Amino acid sequence: MSQRLLGEMKIHRRKVEIETRDGRKLAGILLEPQEPRLCVLISPGVAIPKEHYLLFARAGASRGATVLIFDYRAQGGSILGHPRDELADFDDWGRLDLVAATDYLDRLHPDLDMVNVGHSAGGWIAGLAPTIIVSLATVLSAPAGLTGVSSHYG
């Protein structure tokens, strides 16, 4: 476990393993302030590793949120074998992986409110979960294929 001092708040960062209902293990990173006031689950976009969200997660933790970032099955640190042999789909990510990550945070801090911050597909995968598992889902999306935009703006 490492500590980083951001402003006056110490942030504890550690790798975690999240077990899904079907026994799959997902790689995660948990960032926690000394006195958390909120839980934030960052649901990644497809094929974007959890480490991509570390600066955003640190910013949330420095403001009092326990933040969990994770890789879906068959993605990033959650790949078990050869990537071509990994089978997973959006249903697995919503019905199993996102639920497991939510359960992990809920067990850790059952008294705190939880927010899901989803990037791209991570924002709508929450709708595949069997129950409403988050109090708020925010979709952060960046459009692709912006060729020609520079001719309009500069």
Coordinates of N, CA, C and O in Angstrom, one line a residue:
M1 N 0.9 -1.2 0.0 CA 0.0 0.0 0.0 C 0.9 1.2 0.0 O 1.9 1.3 0.7
S2 N 0.6 2.2 -0.8 CA 1.4 3.4 -0.9 C 0.5 4.6 -0.4 O -0.7 4.5 -0.4
Q3 N 1.2 5.6 0.0 CA 0.5 6.9 0.4 C 1.0 8.0 -0.4 O 2.2 8.1 -0.7
R4 N 0.1 8.9 -0.8 CA 0.5 10.1 -1.5 C -0.2 11.2 -0.8 O -1.3 11.1 -0.4
L5 N 0.5 12.3 -0.7 CA -0.1 13.5 -0.1 C -0.5 14.5 -1.1 O 0.3 15.0 -1.9
L6 N -1.8 14.7 -1.2 CA -2.4 15.6 -2.2 C -3.0 16.7 -1.3 O -4.1 16.5 -0.7
G7 N -2.4 17.9 -1.3 CA -2.9 18.9 -0.4 C -2.6 18.5 1.0 O -1.5 18.1 1.3
E8 N -3.7 18.5 1.8 CA -3.5 18.0 3.2 C -4.1 16.6 3.4 O -4.0 16.1 4.5
M9 N -4.6 16.0 2.4 CA -5.3 14.7 2.6 C -4.4 13.6 2.1 O -3.9 13.6 1.0
K10 N -4.2 12.6 2.9 CA -3.4 11.4 2.5 C -4.4 10.5 1.8 O -5.5 10.2 2.2
I11 N -3.9 10.0 0.7 CA -4.6 9.1 -0.2 C -3.9 7.7 -0.1 O -2.7 7.6 -0.5
H12 N -4.6 6.7 0.3 CA -4.1 5.3 0.3 C -4.5 4.6 -1.0 O -5.7 4.6 -1.4
R13 N -3.5 4.1 -1.7 CA -3.7 3.4 -3.0 C -3.3 2.0 -2.9 O -2.2 1.7 -2.4
R14 N -4.2 1.1 -3.3 CA -3.8 -0.3 -3.3 C -4.5 -1.1 -4.4 O -5.6 -0.7 -4.8
K15 N -3.8 -2.1 -4.8 CA -4.4 -3.0 -5.8 C -5.4 -4.0 -5.1 O -5.1 -4.4 -4.0
V16 N -6.5 -4.2 -5.7 CA -7.5 -5.1 -5.2 C -8.0 -6.1 -6.2 O -7.8 -5.9 -7.4
E17 N -8.5 -7.2 -5.7 CA -9.1 -8.2 -6.5 C -10.6 -8.3 -6.2 O -11.0 -8.4 -5.1
I18 N -11.4 -8.2 -7.3 CA -12.8 -8.2 -7.1 C -13.4 -9.5 -7.7 O -13.1 -9.8 -8.8
E19 N -14.1 -10.3 -6.9 CA -14.6 -11.5 -7.3 C -16.1 -11.4 -7.8 O -16.9 -10.8 -7.1
T20 N -16.4 -11.9 -9.0 CA -17.7 -11.8 -9.5 C -18.5 -13.0 -9.1 O -18.0 -14.0 -8.5
R21 N -19.8 -13.0 -9.3 CA -20.7 -14.1 -8.9 C -20.4 -15.4 -9.5 O -20.7 -16.5 -9.0
D22 N -19.8 -15.3 -10.7 CA -19.5 -16.6 -11.4 C -18.0 -17.0 -11.1 O -17.5 -17.9 -11.8
G23 N -17.4 -16.4 -10.1 CA -16.1 -16.8 -9.7 C -14.9 -16.1 -10.4 O -13.7 -16.4 -10.1
R24 N -15.2 -15.3 -11.3 CA -14.1 -14.6 -12.1 C -13.4 -13.5 -11.2 O -14.1 -12.9 -10.4
K25 N -12.2 -13.3 -11.3 CA -11.4 -12.3 -10.5 C -11.1 -11.1 -11.4 O -10.5 -11.3 -12.5
L26 N -11.4 -9.9 -11.0 CA -11.2 -8.7 -11.7 C -10.1 -7.9 -11.0 O -10.1 -7.8 -9.8
A27 N -9.2 -7.3 -11.8 CA -8.2 -6.4 -11.3 C -8.7 -5.0 -11.0 O -9.4 -4.5 -11.9
G28 N -8.4 -4.5 -9.9 CA -8.8 -3.2 -9.5 C -7.8 -2.4 -8.8 O -6.8 -2.9 -8.3
I29 N -8.0 -1.1 -8.7 CA -7.2 -0.2 -7.9 C -8.2 0.6 -7.0 O -9.1 1.2 -7.5
L30 N -7.9 0.7 -5.7 CA -8.7 1.4 -4.8 C -7.9 2.6 -4.2 O -6.8 2.4 -3.8
L31 N -8.5 3.8 -4.3 CA -7.9 4.9 -3.7 C -8.8 5.4 -2.6 O -10.0 5.6 -2.8
E32 N -8.2 5.6 -1.4 CA -9.1 6.0 -0.3 C -8.4 7.1 0.5 O -7.3 7.1 0.9
P33 N -9.3 8.1 0.8 CA -8.8 9.2 1.8 C -9.0 8.6 3.2 O -9.6 7.6 3.4
Q34 N -8.4 9.3 4.2 CA -8.6 8.9 5.5 C -10.0 8.9 6.0 O -10.4 8.0 6.8
E35 N -10.8 9.8 5.6 CA -12.2 9.9 6.1 C -13.1 10.1 4.8 O -13.5 11.2 4.5
P36 N -13.4 9.0 4.2 CA -14.2 9.1 3.0 C -15.7 9.6 3.3 O -16.2 9.3 4.3
R37 N -16.2 10.3 2.3 CA -17.6 10.9 2.4 C -18.5 10.3 1.3 O -19.7 10.5 1.4
L38 N -17.9 9.6 0.4 CA -18.6 9.2 -0.8 C -17.8 8.0 -1.5 O -16.6 8.0 -1.4
C39 N -18.5 7.1 -2.1 CA -17.9 6.1 -2.9 C -18.1 6.4 -4.4 O -19.2 6.8 -4.8
V40 N -17.0 6.3 -5.2 CA -17.1 6.6 -6.6 C -16.6 5.3 -7.4 O -15.5 4.9 -7.1
L41 N -17.4 4.8 -8.2 CA -17.0 3.7 -9.1 C -16.8 4.2 -10.5 O -17.7 4.8 -11.0
I42 N -15.6 4.0 -11.0 CA -15.3 4.5 -12.4 C -15.4 3.2 -13.3 O -14.6 2.3 -13.2
S43 N -16.4 3.3 -14.2 CA -16.6 2.2 -15.1 C -16.0 2.6 -16.4 O -16.4 3.5 -17.1
P44 N -14.9 1.8 -16.8 CA -14.1 2.2 -18.0 C -14.9 2.0 -19.3 O -15.8 1.2 -19.4
G45 N -14.3 2.6 -20.3 CA -14.8 2.3 -21.7 C -14.1 1.0 -22.1 O -13.3 0.5 -21.5
V46 N -14.6 0.5 -23.2 CA -14.1 -0.8 -23.8 C -12.6 -0.6 -24.2 O -12.3 0.3 -24.8
A47 N -11.8 -1.6 -23.7 CA -10.4 -1.7 -24.1 C -9.6 -0.5 -23.5 O -8.5 -0.3 -24.0
I48 N -10.1 0.1 -22.5 CA -9.3 1.2 -21.9 C -8.9 0.7 -20.5 O -9.8 0.5 -19.6
P49 N -7.6 0.5 -20.2 CA -7.2 0.0 -18.9 C -7.5 0.9 -17.8 O -7.5 2.1 -17.9
K50 N -7.7 0.4 -16.6 CA -8.0 1.1 -15.4 C -7.0 2.2 -15.1 O -7.3 3.3 -14.6
E51 N -5.7 2.0 -15.4 CA -4.7 3.0 -15.2 C -4.9 4.3 -15.9 O -4.4 5.3 -15.4
H52 N -5.6 4.3 -17.0 CA -5.9 5.5 -17.7 C -6.7 6.5 -16.9 O -6.6 7.7 -17.2
Y53 N -7.4 6.0 -15.9 CA -8.3 6.9 -15.1 C -7.7 7.3 -13.8 O -8.3 7.9 -12.9
L54 N -6.4 7.0 -13.6 CA -5.8 7.2 -12.3 C -5.8 8.7 -11.9 O -6.0 9.0 -10.7
L55 N -5.5 9.6 -12.8 CA -5.5 11.0 -12.4 C -6.9 11.5 -12.0 O -7.0 12.2 -11.0
F56 N -7.9 11.1 -12.7 CA -9.3 11.4 -12.3 C -9.6 10.8 -11.0 O -10.2 11.5 -10.1
A57 N -9.2 9.6 -10.8 CA -9.5 8.9 -9.5 C -8.8 9.6 -8.3 O -9.4 9.8 -7.3
R58 N -7.5 10.0 -8.5 CA -6.8 10.8 -7.5 C -7.5 12.1 -7.2 O -7.6 12.5 -6.0
A59 N -8.0 12.7 -8.2 CA -8.7 14.0 -7.9 C -9.9 13.8 -7.1 O -10.2 14.5 -6.1
G60 N -10.7 12.7 -7.3 CA -11.8 12.4 -6.5 C -11.5 12.0 -5.1 O -12.1 12.5 -4.1
A61 N -10.4 11.2 -5.0 CA -10.0 10.8 -3.6 C -9.5 12.0 -2.8 O -9.7 12.1 -1.6
S62 N -8.8 12.9 -3.5 CA -8.3 14.1 -2.8 C -9.4 15.0 -2.3 O -9.2 15.9 -1.5
R63 N -10.6 14.8 -2.8 CA -11.8 15.5 -2.4 C -12.7 14.7 -1.5 O -13.9 15.1 -1.2
G64 N -12.2 13.6 -1.0 CA -13.0 12.9 0.0 C -13.7 11.6 -0.4 O -14.5 11.1 0.3
A65 N -13.5 11.2 -1.7 CA -14.2 10.0 -2.2 C -13.3 8.8 -2.2 O -12.1 8.9 -2.5
T66 N -13.8 7.6 -1.8 CA -13.2 6.4 -2.0 C -13.5 6.0 -3.4 O -14.6 6.0 -3.8
V67 N -12.4 5.8 -4.2 CA -12.6 5.6 -5.7 C -12.1 4.2 -6.1 O -11.0 3.8 -5.7
L68 N -12.9 3.5 -6.8 CA -12.5 2.2 -7.3 C -12.5 2.2 -8.8 O -13.5 2.6 -9.4
I69 N -11.4 1.8 -9.4 CA -11.3 1.7 -10.9 C -11.0 0.2 -11.1 O -10.3 -0.4 -10.3
F70 N -11.5 -0.3 -12.2 CA -11.3 -1.8 -12.4 C -11.3 -2.1 -13.9 O -11.7 -1.2 -14.7
D71 N -10.8 -3.3 -14.2 CA -10.8 -3.8 -15.6 C -11.9 -4.8 -15.7 O -12.0 -5.7 -14.9
Y72 N -12.8 -4.7 -16.7 CA -13.8 -5.8 -17.0 C -13.0 -7.1 -17.3 O -11.9 -7.1 -17.7
R73 N -13.7 -8.2 -17.2 CA -13.2 -9.5 -17.6 C -12.8 -9.3 -19.1 O -13.3 -8.6 -19.9
A74 N -11.7 -10.0 -19.5 CA -11.1 -10.0 -20.8 C -10.6 -8.7 -21.2 O -10.4 -8.4 -22.4
Q75 N -10.3 -7.8 -20.2 CA -9.8 -6.5 -20.5 C -8.6 -6.2 -19.5 O -8.7 -6.6 -18.4
G76 N -7.6 -5.5 -20.0 CA -6.5 -5.1 -19.2 C -5.9 -6.1 -18.2 O -5.6 -7.3 -18.6
G77 N -5.9 -5.8 -16.9 CA -5.3 -6.7 -15.9 C -6.2 -7.8 -15.5 O -5.9 -8.7 -14.7
S78 N -7.4 -7.9 -16.1 CA -8.4 -9.0 -15.8 C -8.3 -10.1 -16.8 O -9.1 -11.0 -16.8
I79 N -7.4 -10.0 -17.8 CA -7.3 -11.0 -18.8 C -6.6 -12.2 -18.2 O -5.6 -12.1 -17.5
L80 N -7.2 -13.4 -18.3 CA -6.7 -14.6 -17.7 C -5.6 -15.3 -18.5 O -4.6 -15.8 -18.0
G81 N -5.8 -15.4 -19.8 CA -4.9 -16.1 -20.7 C -4.6 -15.3 -21.9 O -4.4 -14.1 -21.8
H82 N -4.6 -15.9 -23.0 CA -4.4 -15.2 -24.3 C -5.6 -14.4 -24.6 O -6.7 -14.9 -24.5
P83 N -5.5 -13.1 -25.0 CA -6.6 -12.3 -25.2 C -7.6 -12.9 -26.3 O -8.8 -12.6 -26.2
R84 N -7.1 -13.6 -27.2 CA -8.0 -14.2 -28.2 C -8.9 -15.3 -27.7 O -9.9 -15.6 -28.3
D85 N -8.5 -15.8 -26.5 CA -9.2 -16.9 -25.9 C -10.2 -16.4 -24.9 O -11.0 -17.2 -24.4
E86 N -10.2 -15.1 -24.6 CA -11.1 -14.5 -23.7 C -12.5 -14.3 -24.3 O -12.5 -13.6 -25.3
L87 N -13.5 -14.7 -23.7 CA -14.8 -14.5 -24.2 C -15.6 -13.7 -23.2 O -15.7 -14.0 -22.0
A88 N -16.1 -12.5 -23.6 CA -16.9 -11.7 -22.7 C -17.7 -10.7 -23.6 O -17.4 -10.5 -24.7
D89 N -18.8 -10.3 -23.0 CA -19.6 -9.3 -23.8 C -20.2 -8.3 -22.8 O -20.0 -8.3 -21.6
F90 N -21.0 -7.4 -23.4 CA -21.5 -6.3 -22.6 C -22.4 -6.8 -21.5 O -22.4 -6.3 -20.4
D91 N -23.2 -7.9 -21.7 CA -24.0 -8.5 -20.7 C -23.2 -8.9 -19.5 O -23.5 -8.7 -18.3
D92 N -22.0 -9.6 -19.8 CA -21.1 -10.1 -18.7 C -20.6 -8.8 -17.9 O -20.6 -8.9 -16.7
W93 N -20.3 -7.8 -18.6 CA -19.7 -6.6 -17.9 C -20.7 -5.9 -17.1 O -20.4 -5.5 -16.0
G94 N -22.0 -5.9 -17.5 CA -23.0 -5.2 -16.8 C -23.6 -6.1 -15.7 O -23.8 -5.7 -14.5
R95 N -24.0 -7.3 -16.0 CA -24.7 -8.2 -15.1 C -23.8 -8.8 -14.1 O -24.2 -9.2 -13.0
L96 N -22.5 -9.0 -14.4 CA -21.6 -9.6 -13.4 C -20.5 -8.7 -12.9 O -20.3 -8.5 -11.7
D97 N -19.7 -8.1 -13.8 CA -18.5 -7.3 -13.4 C -18.9 -6.0 -12.7 O -18.4 -5.7 -11.6
L98 N -19.8 -5.2 -13.3 CA -20.2 -4.0 -12.7 C -20.9 -4.2 -11.3 O -20.7 -3.5 -10.3
V99 N -21.7 -5.3 -11.3 CA -22.4 -5.6 -10.0 C -21.3 -6.0 -9.0 O -21.4 -5.6 -7.8
A100 N -20.3 -6.8 -9.3 CA -19.3 -7.2 -8.4 C -18.5 -6.0 -7.9 O -18.2 -5.9 -6.7
A101 N -18.2 -5.0 -8.7 CA -17.4 -3.8 -8.3 C -18.3 -3.0 -7.4 O -17.8 -2.5 -6.4
T102 N -19.6 -2.9 -7.7 CA -20.5 -2.2 -6.8 C -20.6 -2.8 -5.5 O -20.6 -2.2 -4.4
D103 N -20.8 -4.2 -5.5 CA -20.8 -4.9 -4.2 C -19.6 -4.7 -3.4 O -19.6 -4.6 -2.2
Y104 N -18.4 -4.7 -4.0 CA -17.2 -4.5 -3.3 C -17.2 -3.2 -2.6 O -16.8 -3.2 -1.4
L105 N -17.5 -2.1 -3.3 CA -17.6 -0.8 -2.6 C -18.6 -0.8 -1.5 O -18.4 -0.2 -0.4
D106 N -19.8 -1.4 -1.8 CA -20.8 -1.4 -0.8 C -20.4 -2.1 0.5 O -20.8 -1.7 1.6
R107 N -19.7 -3.3 0.4 CA -19.2 -4.0 1.5 C -18.2 -3.2 2.3 O -18.1 -3.2 3.5
L108 N -17.4 -2.4 1.5 CA -16.3 -1.6 2.2 C -16.9 -0.4 2.9 O -16.5 -0.1 4.1
H109 N -17.9 0.2 2.4 CA -18.5 1.4 3.0 C -20.0 1.4 2.8 O -20.6 2.1 2.0
P110 N -20.7 0.5 3.6 CA -22.2 0.4 3.4 C -23.0 1.6 3.7 O -24.1 1.8 3.3
D111 N -22.4 2.5 4.5 CA -23.1 3.7 4.9 C -22.9 4.9 4.0 O -23.6 5.9 4.2
L112 N -22.1 4.8 3.0 CA -21.8 5.9 2.1 C -22.6 5.8 0.8 O -22.9 4.7 0.3
D113 N -23.0 7.0 0.2 CA -23.6 7.0 -1.1 C -22.6 6.6 -2.1 O -21.4 6.8 -1.9
M114 N -23.1 6.1 -3.2 CA -22.2 5.6 -4.3 C -22.6 6.3 -5.6 O -23.8 6.4 -5.9
V115 N -21.6 6.6 -6.4 CA -21.8 7.3 -7.7 C -21.0 6.4 -8.7 O -19.9 6.0 -8.5
N116 N -21.6 6.2 -9.9 CA -20.9 5.5 -11.0 C -20.6 6.6 -12.0 O -21.4 7.3 -12.5
V117 N -19.3 6.7 -12.3 CA -18.8 7.6 -13.4 C -18.4 6.6 -14.5 O -17.4 5.9 -14.4
G118 N -19.2 6.7 -15.6 CA -18.9 5.8 -16.7 C -18.3 6.5 -17.9 O -18.8 7.6 -18.3
H119 N -17.3 6.0 -18.5 CA -16.7 6.5 -19.7 C -17.2 5.7 -20.9 O -17.0 4.5 -20.9
S120 N -17.8 6.4 -21.8 CA -18.2 5.7 -23.0 C -19.2 4.6 -22.7 O -20.2 4.8 -22.0
A121 N -18.9 3.4 -23.1 CA -19.8 2.2 -22.8 C -19.9 2.0 -21.3 O -20.9 1.5 -20.9
G122 N -18.9 2.4 -20.5 CA -19.0 2.3 -19.1 C -20.2 3.0 -18.5 O -20.7 2.7 -17.4
G123 N -20.7 4.0 -19.2 CA -21.9 4.8 -18.8 C -23.2 4.1 -19.0 O -24.1 4.2 -18.2
W124 N -23.3 3.3 -20.1 CA -24.6 2.6 -20.3 C -24.6 1.2 -19.9 O -25.7 0.6 -19.8
I125 N -23.4 0.6 -19.6 CA -23.4 -0.8 -19.1 C -24.2 -0.9 -17.8 O -24.8 -2.0 -17.6
A126 N -24.2 0.1 -17.0 CA -25.0 0.1 -15.8 C -26.5 -0.3 -16.0 O -27.1 -0.9 -15.2
G127 N -27.0 0.0 -17.2 CA -28.4 -0.3 -17.5 C -28.6 -1.8 -17.7 O -29.7 -2.3 -17.8
L128 N -27.5 -2.5 -17.9 CA -27.6 -4.0 -18.1 C -27.6 -4.7 -16.8 O -27.9 -5.9 -16.7
A129 N -27.3 -4.1 -15.7 CA -27.3 -4.7 -14.4 C -28.8 -5.1 -14.0 O -29.7 -4.5 -14.4
P130 N -28.9 -6.2 -13.3 CA -30.2 -6.7 -13.0 C -31.0 -5.8 -12.0 O -32.3 -5.9 -12.0
T131 N -30.4 -5.0 -11.3 CA -31.1 -4.0 -10.4 C -30.4 -2.7 -10.6 O -29.3 -2.6 -11.1
I132 N -31.0 -1.7 -10.1 CA -30.4 -0.4 -10.1 C -29.3 -0.4 -9.0 O -29.6 -0.5 -7.8
I133 N -28.1 -0.3 -9.5 CA -27.0 -0.5 -8.5 C -26.2 0.8 -8.2 O -25.4 0.7 -7.3
V134 N -26.5 1.9 -8.8 CA -25.8 3.1 -8.5 C -26.8 4.2 -8.3 O -27.9 4.2 -8.9
S135 N -26.5 5.2 -7.6 CA -27.4 6.3 -7.3 C -27.3 7.3 -8.4 O -28.3 8.1 -8.6
L136 N -26.3 7.4 -9.2 CA -26.1 8.3 -10.3 C -25.2 7.8 -11.3 O -24.1 7.3 -10.9
A137 N -25.5 7.8 -12.6 CA -24.6 7.4 -13.6 C -24.3 8.6 -14.5 O -25.2 9.3 -15.0
T138 N -23.1 8.9 -14.7 CA -22.7 10.0 -15.5 C -21.9 9.4 -16.7 O -20.9 8.7 -16.5
V139 N -22.3 9.8 -17.9 CA -21.6 9.3 -19.0 C -20.6 10.3 -19.5 O -20.9 11.5 -19.8
L140 N -19.3 9.9 -19.5 CA -18.3 10.8 -20.1 C -17.9 10.2 -21.4 O -17.5 9.0 -21.5
S141 N -18.0 10.9 -22.5 CA -17.8 10.4 -23.8 C -17.0 11.3 -24.6 O -17.1 12.5 -24.6
A142 N -16.1 10.8 -25.4 CA -15.3 11.5 -26.4 C -15.6 11.0 -27.8 O -15.4 9.8 -28.0
P143 N -16.2 11.8 -28.7 CA -16.5 11.4 -30.0 C -15.2 11.0 -30.8 O -14.1 11.6 -30.5
A144 N -15.3 10.0 -31.6 CA -14.2 9.6 -32.4 C -14.4 10.2 -33.9 O -15.5 10.5 -34.3
G145 N -13.3 10.2 -34.6 CA -13.4 10.6 -36.0 C -13.7 12.1 -36.2 O -14.5 12.4 -37.0
L146 N -13.0 12.9 -35.5 CA -13.2 14.3 -35.6 C -12.3 15.0 -36.7 O -11.9 16.1 -36.6
T147 N -12.2 14.3 -37.8 CA -11.4 14.9 -38.9 C -12.2 16.0 -39.4 O -13.4 16.0 -39.6
G148 N -11.5 17.1 -39.8 CA -12.1 18.3 -40.3 C -12.6 19.3 -39.3 O -13.0 20.4 -39.7
V149 N -12.5 18.9 -38.0 CA -13.0 19.8 -37.0 C -12.1 21.1 -36.9 O -12.5 22.2 -36.7
S150 N -10.8 20.8 -37.1 CA -9.8 22.0 -37.0 C -10.1 23.0 -38.0 O -9.9 24.2 -37.8
S151 N -10.7 22.7 -39.2 CA -11.0 23.7 -40.2 C -12.1 24.6 -39.8 O -12.2 25.7 -40.2
H152 N -12.9 24.1 -38.8 CA -14.1 24.9 -38.3 C -13.7 25.8 -37.1 O -14.3 26.8 -36.9
Y153 N -12.7 25.3 -36.4 CA -12.3 26.0 -35.1 C -10.9 26.5 -35.1 O -10.4 26.8 -34.0
G154 N -10.3 26.6 -36.2 CA -9.0 27.2 -36.0 C -8.1 27.0 -37.1 O -7.0 27.4 -37.3

